[in-house]
Amino acid sequence: MILIADSGATKIEWRLITEDGQIKQASSEGYNPYVQEDEDLRKGVQEHVLQVVGAHKITELAFYGAGCGSVEKNKKVAEVLRPFFPDAAIEVNNDLLAAARALCGNDPGIACILGTGSNSCYYNGEKIAAQVPSLGYVLGDEGSGANMGKKLLIAAIRNRLPSTLQEAFNKRFALTEEDLLENVYKKKYPSRFLASFMKFLMHHIKEPYVYKLVYDSFTEFFTEIVMSYKDHDKLPVHFTGSVAFYYGNILRQAASDQGITVKNIIEGPIAGLTLYHQEKTFGTSKV
């Protein structure tokens, strides 16, 4: 009995693989050990996951999450889960390994995340063997929703958008400089605030200015991040995350213009993780 979790700050996707290969699913509130309380995870398991698990005895629990990048934090997460699944072998890893396993399986490749933030690694088919630092929304996060939102907001607040786009922005948001600084420097989750403007960019994607903004941010991701990996032009390059998924055509064009071929683009890793753990446990997929 295998239970898999893919955890972000807003939502956790759970998948249960039963003895006969059936897949059951659940979702609960997100959890990041750096910014959310342990009680949030306990409550989600109690209210949503145990109903799906039922009388099944979990023997393996694979939890992947944002903020699960250190031994200390991973141990903390495992301790929260242990009382619910006392007989399970619990493995806690970060969301980048989730992306790598979902995208690459057992093959080498470059796995990338483009969502609110961005991240990447070289995966050798077994583990993460190299990683170019993302540096977060202040210093890096090229190609991410936060990065593009930041570029848009700087231009909008300084009235540097094309006139029709500036008018649409002002009408839609009525955002003042004070509002912007409050959200970025004082309130929680500034990167999430910045990335929230991706909906506006999507709505106006046919505007040359917007297309170029998105294209240029993706190009920065390839030149600054992907091209830093050895053999990036020979290895398959894969993506997961909402920004990569919904702007896939522009992403592939930016990659092609840099001589890079993008292979898989998926919205989220949970399906690929389920397949990975099925094959690892049963030797073949039972989907």
Short mmCIF file of C-alpha atoms in Angstrom, two decimals:
data_model
loop_
_atom_site.label_atom_id
_atom_site.label_comp_id
_atom_site.label_asym_id
_atom_site.label_seq_id
_atom_site.Cartn_x
_atom_site.Cartn_y
_atom_site.Cartn_z
CA MET A 1 0.00 0.00 0.00
CA ILE A 2 1.65 3.19 -1.22
CA LEU A 3 0.57 6.73 -0.33
CA ILE A 4 2.09 9.59 -2.33
CA ALA A 5 1.83 13.32 -1.60
CA ASP A 6 2.84 16.30 -3.71
CA SER A 7 2.68 19.34 -1.44
CA GLY A 8 2.73 23.02 -2.30
CA ALA A 9 1.92 26.08 -0.25
CA THR A 10 -1.73 26.08 -1.36
CA LYS A 11 -2.64 22.43 -1.97
CA ILE A 12 -1.47 18.86 -1.38
CA GLU A 13 -2.34 16.22 -3.97
CA TRP A 14 -2.53 12.70 -2.52
CA ARG A 15 -2.59 9.38 -4.38
CA LEU A 16 -3.15 5.94 -2.86
CA ILE A 17 -2.01 2.86 -4.76
CA THR A 18 -3.83 -0.19 -3.42
CA GLU A 19 -2.60 -3.80 -3.44
CA ASP A 20 -4.54 -4.56 -6.61
CA GLY A 21 -3.20 -1.48 -8.42
CA GLN A 22 -6.22 0.78 -8.03
CA ILE A 23 -5.59 4.51 -7.70
CA LYS A 24 -7.51 6.61 -5.19
CA GLN A 25 -7.03 10.33 -4.72
CA ALA A 26 -7.55 13.16 -2.26
CA SER A 27 -6.51 16.75 -1.79
CA SER A 28 -5.95 18.89 1.29
CA GLU A 29 -4.70 22.32 2.25
CA GLY A 30 -1.09 23.04 1.35
CA TYR A 31 1.80 22.78 3.76
CA ASN A 32 5.32 24.21 3.79
CA PRO A 33 7.24 23.56 7.04
CA TYR A 34 8.84 27.01 6.82
CA VAL A 35 5.64 29.04 6.66
CA GLN A 36 2.73 26.90 7.86
CA GLU A 37 1.87 25.19 11.13
CA ASP A 38 2.17 21.45 11.67
CA GLU A 39 -1.49 21.47 12.67
CA ASP A 40 -2.41 22.41 9.10
CA LEU A 41 -0.90 19.15 7.84
CA ARG A 42 -2.46 17.11 10.66
CA LYS A 43 -5.88 18.58 9.96
CA GLY A 44 -5.61 17.87 6.24
CA VAL A 45 -4.67 14.24 6.81
CA GLN A 46 -7.40 13.77 9.39
CA GLU A 47 -10.19 15.38 7.37
CA HIS A 48 -9.33 14.35 3.82
CA VAL A 49 -6.72 11.60 3.53
CA LEU A 50 -7.83 9.07 6.15
CA GLN A 51 -11.24 8.86 4.47
CA VAL A 52 -9.57 7.66 1.28
CA VAL A 53 -7.14 5.34 3.03
CA GLY A 54 -9.95 3.72 5.02
CA ALA A 55 -8.97 0.34 6.42
CA HIS A 56 -5.94 0.01 4.14
CA LYS A 57 -2.61 -0.43 5.91
CA ILE A 58 -0.03 1.96 4.42
CA THR A 59 3.38 0.33 4.03
CA GLU A 60 5.11 3.15 2.14
CA LEU A 61 4.55 6.92 2.26
CA ALA A 62 6.39 9.20 -0.16
CA PHE A 63 5.90 12.88 0.72
CA TYR A 64 7.31 15.55 -1.61
CA GLY A 65 7.00 19.18 -0.66
CA ALA A 66 8.10 22.76 -0.99
CA GLY A 67 10.33 23.59 1.97
CA CYS A 68 11.40 19.96 2.41
CA GLY A 69 15.03 20.55 1.53
CA SER A 70 16.85 19.83 4.78
CA VAL A 71 17.25 16.84 7.07
CA GLU A 72 15.74 18.82 9.95
CA LYS A 73 12.61 19.87 8.08
CA ASN A 74 12.12 16.44 6.53
CA LYS A 75 12.35 14.82 9.95
CA LYS A 76 9.77 17.29 11.23
CA VAL A 77 7.33 16.41 8.44
CA ALA A 78 7.85 12.67 9.03
CA GLU A 79 7.12 13.12 12.74
CA VAL A 80 3.82 14.85 11.94
CA LEU A 81 2.79 11.99 9.63
CA ARG A 82 4.03 9.08 11.77
CA PRO A 83 1.05 8.85 14.20
CA PHE A 84 -1.35 8.47 11.27
CA PHE A 85 0.75 5.84 9.46
CA PRO A 86 2.75 4.02 12.15
CA ASP A 87 3.64 1.01 9.99
CA ALA A 88 4.78 2.96 6.93
CA ALA A 89 8.29 3.57 5.69
CA ILE A 90 8.13 7.36 5.35
CA GLU A 91 10.30 9.15 2.79
CA VAL A 92 10.23 12.98 2.70
CA ASN A 93 11.86 14.85 -0.17
CA ASN A 94 11.66 18.25 -1.81
CA ASP A 95 9.47 19.25 -4.73
CA LEU A 96 12.42 19.30 -7.13
CA LEU A 97 12.99 15.56 -6.72
CA ALA A 98 9.25 15.12 -7.29
CA ALA A 99 9.58 16.96 -10.59
CA ALA A 100 12.65 14.97 -11.59
CA ARG A 101 11.08 11.59 -10.86
CA ALA A 102 7.80 12.55 -12.52
CA LEU A 103 9.45 13.97 -15.65
CA CYS A 104 12.48 11.73 -16.10
CA GLY A 105 11.52 8.46 -14.44
CA ASN A 106 14.71 6.40 -14.40
CA ASP A 107 16.41 8.26 -17.25
CA PRO A 108 18.89 11.14 -17.09
CA GLY A 109 17.59 14.59 -17.95
CA ILE A 110 17.21 18.20 -16.93
CA ALA A 111 14.05 18.72 -14.89
CA CYS A 112 12.63 22.23 -14.49
CA ILE A 113 9.83 23.81 -12.48
CA LEU A 114 8.18 26.99 -13.72
CA GLY A 115 5.32 28.09 -11.51
CA THR A 116 5.14 30.84 -8.93
CA GLY A 117 8.90 30.38 -8.64
CA SER A 118 11.41 28.48 -10.74
CA ASN A 119 13.85 25.68 -10.07
CA SER A 120 15.86 23.08 -11.97
CA CYS A 121 18.30 20.22 -11.69
CA TYR A 122 20.29 17.63 -13.56
CA TYR A 123 18.86 14.23 -12.66
CA ASN A 124 21.08 11.24 -13.44
CA GLY A 125 18.24 8.71 -13.42
CA GLU A 126 18.55 7.98 -9.71
CA LYS A 127 19.15 11.25 -7.89
CA ILE A 128 19.71 14.97 -8.32
CA ALA A 129 23.36 15.22 -9.35
CA ALA A 130 23.66 18.96 -10.06
CA GLN A 131 21.62 22.09 -9.43
CA VAL A 132 21.96 25.71 -10.50
CA PRO A 133 20.68 27.94 -7.65
CA SER A 134 17.35 29.62 -8.37
CA LEU A 135 18.02 32.42 -5.80
CA GLY A 136 14.34 33.25 -5.32
CA TYR A 137 12.12 36.06 -6.57
CA VAL A 138 14.45 38.90 -5.47
CA LEU A 139 17.65 37.72 -7.17
CA GLY A 140 16.51 35.12 -9.69
CA ASP A 141 13.47 32.94 -10.39
CA GLU A 142 13.89 33.56 -14.12
CA GLY A 143 10.99 32.22 -16.15
CA SER A 144 8.62 32.15 -13.19
CA GLY A 145 5.29 33.81 -12.55
CA ALA A 146 6.87 35.97 -9.85
CA ASN A 147 9.60 37.09 -12.25
CA MET A 148 7.16 38.05 -14.99
CA GLY A 149 4.78 39.68 -12.52
CA LYS A 150 7.64 41.78 -11.18
CA LYS A 151 8.59 42.96 -14.67
CA LEU A 152 4.97 43.86 -15.43
CA LEU A 153 4.47 45.75 -12.18
CA ILE A 154 7.65 47.79 -12.51
CA ALA A 155 6.57 48.94 -15.97
CA ALA A 156 2.97 49.55 -14.90
CA ILE A 157 3.76 51.62 -11.80
CA ARG A 158 6.22 53.71 -13.83
CA ASN A 159 3.63 54.16 -16.62
CA ARG A 160 5.88 52.53 -19.19
CA LEU A 161 3.39 50.06 -20.63
CA PRO A 162 1.96 50.71 -24.12
CA SER A 163 -0.98 53.09 -23.75
CA THR A 164 -3.78 50.55 -24.34
CA LEU A 165 -2.15 48.03 -22.01
CA GLN A 166 -1.51 50.69 -19.36
CA GLU A 167 -5.16 51.71 -19.50
CA ALA A 168 -6.31 48.09 -19.17
CA PHE A 169 -3.98 47.52 -16.22
CA ASN A 170 -5.09 50.66 -14.37
CA LYS A 171 -8.75 49.82 -14.94
CA ARG A 172 -8.32 46.23 -13.79
CA PHE A 173 -6.22 46.79 -10.66
CA ALA A 174 -6.17 50.47 -9.62
CA LEU A 175 -2.87 49.58 -7.94
CA THR A 176 -0.92 52.39 -6.27
CA GLU A 177 2.79 52.49 -5.50
CA GLU A 178 1.90 52.20 -1.82
CA ASP A 179 -0.20 49.08 -2.48
CA LEU A 180 2.65 47.50 -4.41
CA LEU A 181 5.29 48.17 -1.76
CA GLU A 182 2.96 46.96 0.99
CA ASN A 183 2.34 43.65 -0.75
CA VAL A 184 5.97 43.05 -1.72
CA TYR A 185 7.78 44.20 1.41
CA LYS A 186 5.36 43.83 4.32
CA LYS A 187 2.73 41.20 3.65
CA LYS A 188 3.18 37.43 3.55
CA TYR A 189 3.83 35.52 0.32
CA PRO A 190 5.16 38.36 -1.89
CA SER A 191 6.11 35.93 -4.66
CA ARG A 192 2.55 34.65 -4.76
CA PHE A 193 1.32 38.24 -5.07
CA LEU A 194 3.70 38.92 -7.97
CA ALA A 195 2.71 35.71 -9.74
CA SER A 196 -1.00 36.54 -9.44
CA PHE A 197 -0.58 38.96 -12.38
CA MET A 198 0.04 36.06 -14.76
CA LYS A 199 -3.71 35.98 -15.41
CA PHE A 200 -3.51 39.53 -16.74
CA LEU A 201 -0.58 38.57 -18.97
CA MET A 202 -2.47 35.55 -20.29
CA HIS A 203 -5.50 37.70 -21.08
CA HIS A 204 -3.31 40.08 -23.09
CA ILE A 205 -0.84 37.54 -24.51
CA LYS A 206 -1.54 38.65 -28.10
CA GLU A 207 -0.17 42.10 -27.29
CA PRO A 208 3.41 42.25 -28.67
CA TYR A 209 4.66 43.81 -25.43
CA VAL A 210 3.24 40.99 -23.30
CA TYR A 211 4.44 38.24 -25.64
CA LYS A 212 7.96 39.71 -25.54
CA LEU A 213 7.90 39.98 -21.75
CA VAL A 214 7.03 36.29 -21.41
CA TYR A 215 9.43 35.24 -24.17
CA ASP A 216 12.31 37.24 -22.68
CA SER A 217 11.76 35.77 -19.21
CA PHE A 218 11.85 32.24 -20.64
CA THR A 219 14.97 33.12 -22.65
CA GLU A 220 16.65 34.29 -19.43
CA PHE A 221 15.78 30.96 -17.84
CA PHE A 222 17.46 29.09 -20.68
CA THR A 223 20.56 31.27 -20.90
CA GLU A 224 21.08 31.71 -17.14
CA ILE A 225 19.96 28.31 -15.88
CA VAL A 226 19.51 25.51 -18.41
CA MET A 227 22.61 26.34 -20.45
CA SER A 228 24.70 26.18 -17.26
CA TYR A 229 24.21 22.40 -17.17
CA LYS A 230 26.76 20.22 -18.91
CA ASP A 231 25.36 18.55 -22.04
CA HIS A 232 22.20 20.66 -21.92
CA ASP A 233 22.06 20.45 -25.71
CA LYS A 234 22.14 16.64 -25.63
CA LEU A 235 19.94 15.83 -22.63
CA PRO A 236 16.14 15.94 -22.71
CA VAL A 237 14.83 19.08 -20.99
CA HIS A 238 11.47 18.71 -19.22
CA PHE A 239 9.12 21.11 -17.45
CA THR A 240 6.37 21.04 -14.87
CA GLY A 241 4.39 23.89 -13.35
CA SER A 242 1.47 26.09 -14.34
CA VAL A 243 3.55 28.76 -16.11
CA ALA A 244 5.37 26.19 -18.26
CA PHE A 245 2.11 24.38 -19.00
CA TYR A 246 -0.09 27.34 -19.97
CA TYR A 247 2.63 29.20 -21.86
CA GLY A 248 4.09 26.06 -23.43
CA ASN A 249 4.13 27.33 -27.01
CA ILE A 250 6.18 30.40 -26.10
CA LEU A 251 8.42 28.27 -23.89
CA ARG A 252 9.18 25.88 -26.75
CA GLN A 253 9.86 28.77 -29.12
CA ALA A 254 12.28 30.42 -26.69
CA ALA A 255 14.04 27.08 -26.20
CA SER A 256 14.29 26.43 -29.94
CA ASP A 257 15.80 29.87 -30.51
CA GLN A 258 18.55 28.91 -28.06
CA GLY A 259 19.14 25.54 -29.71
CA ILE A 260 17.38 23.59 -26.96
CA THR A 261 14.65 21.00 -27.51
CA VAL A 262 11.98 20.76 -24.82
CA LYS A 263 10.49 17.29 -24.40
CA ASN A 264 7.77 16.90 -21.75
CA ILE A 265 5.67 19.73 -20.30
CA ILE A 266 3.18 18.76 -17.59
CA GLU A 267 1.06 20.91 -15.30
CA GLY A 268 1.87 18.98 -12.11
CA PRO A 269 3.99 15.98 -11.10
CA ILE A 270 1.48 13.81 -9.24
CA ALA A 271 0.57 11.54 -12.18
CA GLY A 272 4.21 10.97 -13.07
CA LEU A 273 5.08 10.34 -9.42
CA THR A 274 2.33 7.75 -9.20
CA LEU A 275 3.71 5.98 -12.25
CA TYR A 276 7.27 6.18 -10.86
CA HIS A 277 6.31 4.58 -7.55
CA GLN A 278 4.17 1.91 -9.23
CA GLU A 279 7.07 0.84 -11.40
CA LYS A 280 9.49 0.99 -8.47
CA THR A 281 7.27 -1.20 -6.30
CA PHE A 282 5.55 -3.52 -8.75
CA GLY A 283 8.13 -3.51 -11.53
CA THR A 284 5.53 -2.24 -14.01
CA SER A 285 2.76 0.32 -14.15
CA LYS A 286 -0.72 -0.85 -13.20
CA VAL A 287 -2.45 2.27 -14.51
#
